[in-house]
Backbone as numpy.savetxt, mean C-alpha at the origin, in Angstrom:
# Nx Ny Nz CAx CAy CAz Cx Cy Cz
-2.25 12.30 -8.99 -2.77 11.16 -9.70 -3.06 10.05 -8.70
-4.26 9.52 -8.76 -4.67 8.47 -7.84 -4.47 7.12 -8.51
-3.60 6.27 -7.95 -3.35 4.98 -8.60 -4.57 4.07 -8.49
-4.72 3.20 -9.46 -5.85 2.28 -9.47 -5.61 1.15 -8.48
-4.40 0.65 -8.41 -4.07 -0.46 -7.54 -3.16 0.01 -6.41
-3.24 -0.66 -5.27 -2.44 -0.32 -4.10 -2.29 -1.57 -3.24
-1.38 -1.48 -2.27 -1.19 -2.54 -1.28 -1.86 -2.09 0.01
-2.12 -3.05 0.90 -2.73 -2.76 2.19 -1.89 -3.42 3.28
-1.60 -2.67 4.33 -0.83 -3.24 5.45 -1.69 -4.15 6.32
-2.96 -3.80 6.48 -3.87 -4.58 7.31 -4.28 -5.84 6.54
-4.08 -6.98 7.13 -4.47 -8.24 6.50 -3.44 -8.81 5.54
-2.25 -8.26 5.55 -1.24 -8.77 4.62 -0.54 -9.98 5.21
0.00 -10.79 4.32 0.80 -11.93 4.75 2.25 -11.72 4.35
2.50 -11.36 3.10 3.87 -11.12 2.66 4.07 -9.64 2.39
3.52 -9.14 1.29 3.69 -7.73 0.94 2.39 -6.95 0.93
1.25 -7.61 0.97 -0.03 -6.93 0.97 -0.62 -6.70 -0.40
-0.06 -7.33 -1.43 -0.57 -7.14 -2.79 -1.97 -7.74 -2.92
-2.14 -8.98 -2.47 -3.46 -9.62 -2.57 -4.47 -8.96 -1.64
-4.03 -8.48 -0.50 -4.94 -7.77 0.40 -5.41 -6.47 -0.25
-4.52 -5.80 -0.97 -4.91 -4.59 -1.68 -5.85 -4.86 -2.83
-5.59 -5.92 -3.59 -6.49 -6.29 -4.68 -7.86 -6.69 -4.14
-7.88 -7.42 -3.04 -9.15 -7.82 -2.44 -9.91 -6.61 -1.92
-9.21 -5.65 -1.34 -9.85 -4.44 -0.85 -10.38 -3.60 -2.01
-9.64 -3.54 -3.08 -10.03 -2.73 -4.24 -11.26 -3.28 -4.94
-11.34 -4.61 -5.09 -12.43 -5.22 -5.84 -13.50 -5.87 -4.95
-13.35 -5.80 -3.64 -14.35 -6.35 -2.73 -14.37 -7.86 -2.68
-13.23 -8.48 -2.83 -13.12 -9.94 -2.80 -12.45 -10.38 -1.51
-12.38 -11.68 -1.33 -11.69 -12.25 -0.18 -10.21 -12.44 -0.54
-9.33 -11.96 0.31 -7.90 -12.06 0.03 -7.43 -13.51 0.03
-8.00 -14.33 0.89 -7.59 -15.74 0.92 -7.97 -16.46 -0.36
-9.09 -16.09 -0.96 -9.48 -16.68 -2.24 -8.48 -16.31 -3.33
-8.06 -15.06 -3.36 -7.05 -14.65 -4.35 -5.73 -15.37 -4.14
-5.33 -15.53 -2.89 -4.09 -16.24 -2.60 -4.18 -17.71 -3.03
-5.32 -18.33 -2.74 -5.52 -19.73 -3.12 -5.48 -19.90 -4.63
-6.16 -19.01 -5.36 -6.15 -19.10 -6.82 -4.76 -18.88 -7.39
-4.00 -17.96 -6.79 -2.64 -17.71 -7.25 -1.76 -18.95 -7.07
-1.85 -19.57 -5.90 -1.06 -20.78 -5.65 -1.50 -21.91 -6.57
-2.80 -22.04 -6.77 -3.34 -23.08 -7.63 -2.84 -22.92 -9.07
-2.91 -21.71 -9.60 -2.43 -21.48 -10.96 -0.91 -21.58 -11.06
-0.23 -21.22 -10.00 1.24 -21.32 -10.03 1.71 -22.76 -10.05
1.00 -23.63 -9.37 1.41 -25.03 -9.32 1.06 -25.77 -10.61
-0.14 -25.55 -11.11 -0.64 -26.35 -12.23 -0.49 -25.69 -13.59
0.19 -24.58 -13.66 0.32 -23.90 -14.95 1.74 -23.38 -15.10
2.25 -23.40 -16.32 3.61 -22.93 -16.57 3.74 -21.44 -16.31
2.68 -20.69 -16.52 2.76 -19.24 -16.36 2.79 -18.81 -14.90
2.93 -19.73 -13.99 3.07 -19.39 -12.58 4.31 -18.56 -12.32
5.37 -18.80 -13.08 6.59 -17.99 -12.93 6.35 -16.56 -13.38
5.53 -16.39 -14.41 5.18 -15.05 -14.87 4.34 -14.35 -13.80
3.42 -15.10 -13.20 2.60 -14.55 -12.12 3.44 -14.15 -10.93
4.44 -14.95 -10.62 5.34 -14.61 -9.51 6.15 -13.36 -9.82
6.57 -13.22 -11.07 7.31 -12.01 -11.47 6.41 -10.78 -11.39
5.16 -10.92 -11.81 4.22 -9.79 -11.72 3.94 -9.45 -10.26
3.82 -10.46 -9.41 3.60 -10.22 -7.98 4.78 -9.45 -7.39
6.00 -9.86 -7.72 7.19 -9.15 -7.21 7.25 -7.72 -7.73
6.89 -7.53 -8.97 6.86 -6.18 -9.54 5.84 -5.31 -8.81
4.67 -5.86 -8.54 3.65 -5.12 -7.80 4.08 -4.86 -6.36
4.74 -5.83 -5.75 5.15 -5.68 -4.36 6.13 -4.53 -4.17
6.97 -4.30 -5.16 7.98 -3.25 -5.01 7.61 -1.94 -5.67
6.52 -1.91 -6.44 6.18 -0.66 -7.13 4.87 -0.03 -6.65
3.96 -0.80 -6.08 2.68 -0.24 -5.66 2.82 0.48 -4.33
2.11 1.60 -4.16 2.12 2.29 -2.87 1.13 1.65 -1.90
1.30 1.93 -0.61 0.36 1.45 0.39 -0.84 2.38 0.44
-2.02 1.82 0.65 -3.25 2.60 0.72 -3.20 3.59 1.88
-2.64 3.17 3.00 -2.56 4.04 4.17 -1.69 5.26 3.88
-0.61 5.08 3.13 0.25 6.21 2.78 -0.46 7.16 1.83
-1.25 6.62 0.91 -2.01 7.47 -0.01 -3.05 8.30 0.74
-3.73 7.68 1.72 -4.72 8.41 2.51 -4.06 9.46 3.38
-2.89 9.14 3.92 -2.17 10.10 4.76 -1.78 11.33 3.94
-1.33 11.12 2.71 -0.97 12.24 1.86 -2.20 13.02 1.40
-3.28 12.31 1.13 -4.48 12.96 0.61 -5.14 13.84 1.66
-5.24 13.35 2.90 -5.94 14.07 3.94 -5.02 14.82 4.89
-3.73 14.75 4.69 -2.80 15.49 5.53 -2.69 14.94 6.93
-2.81 13.64 7.09 -2.71 13.03 8.41 -1.26 12.75 8.74
-1.02 12.44 9.99 0.34 12.12 10.40 1.02 13.30 11.05
2.26 13.13 11.43 2.98 14.22 12.10 3.28 15.36 11.15
3.32 16.56 11.71 3.69 17.71 10.90 5.17 17.67 10.59
5.50 18.13 9.45 6.90 18.17 9.07 7.55 19.41 9.67
8.81 19.29 9.98 9.52 20.39 10.60 9.60 21.59 9.68
9.72 21.34 8.38 9.83 22.46 7.45 8.53 23.24 7.34
7.40 22.64 7.76 6.12 23.33 7.71 5.83 24.10 9.00
6.66 23.95 10.01 6.42 24.61 11.28 6.69 26.11 11.17
5.99 26.86 12.01 6.18 28.31 12.02 7.40 28.66 12.87
8.10 29.67 12.44 9.28 30.13 13.16 8.83 30.98 14.34
9.42 30.71 15.53 9.11 31.49 16.72 10.21 32.52 16.90
9.82 33.74 17.00 10.79 34.84 17.14 11.19 34.99 18.60
12.40 35.53 18.81 12.91 35.71 20.17 12.14 36.78 20.93
11.61 37.76 20.25 10.91 38.85 20.93 9.43 38.53 21.15
9.04 37.30 20.96 7.67 36.89 21.20 7.43 36.89 22.70
6.43 37.58 23.17 6.21 37.74 24.62 5.23 36.69 25.14
5.60 35.44 24.94 4.74 34.37 25.44 4.91 34.20 26.95
6.14 34.29 27.45 6.38 34.11 28.88 6.57 35.42 29.52
């Protein structure tokens, strides 16, 4: 299952939630951060927004991790390695 929302490590300031939203929707991350701070200061629901941000920060996966799993990038796992037999005549 491919999640709709994700975080991004590149361009993050705190947890990468706004960087991920900006990457997903093609917006500027600084604009999203500015709007979040603006609504948090001048509106009572800023605490709700902060709670949603914290929820997203701890529950959303990183985009880089999703790509690594999807394309099989990164180091090979030891359990996936082939067993080398003693009678193998390599040397």
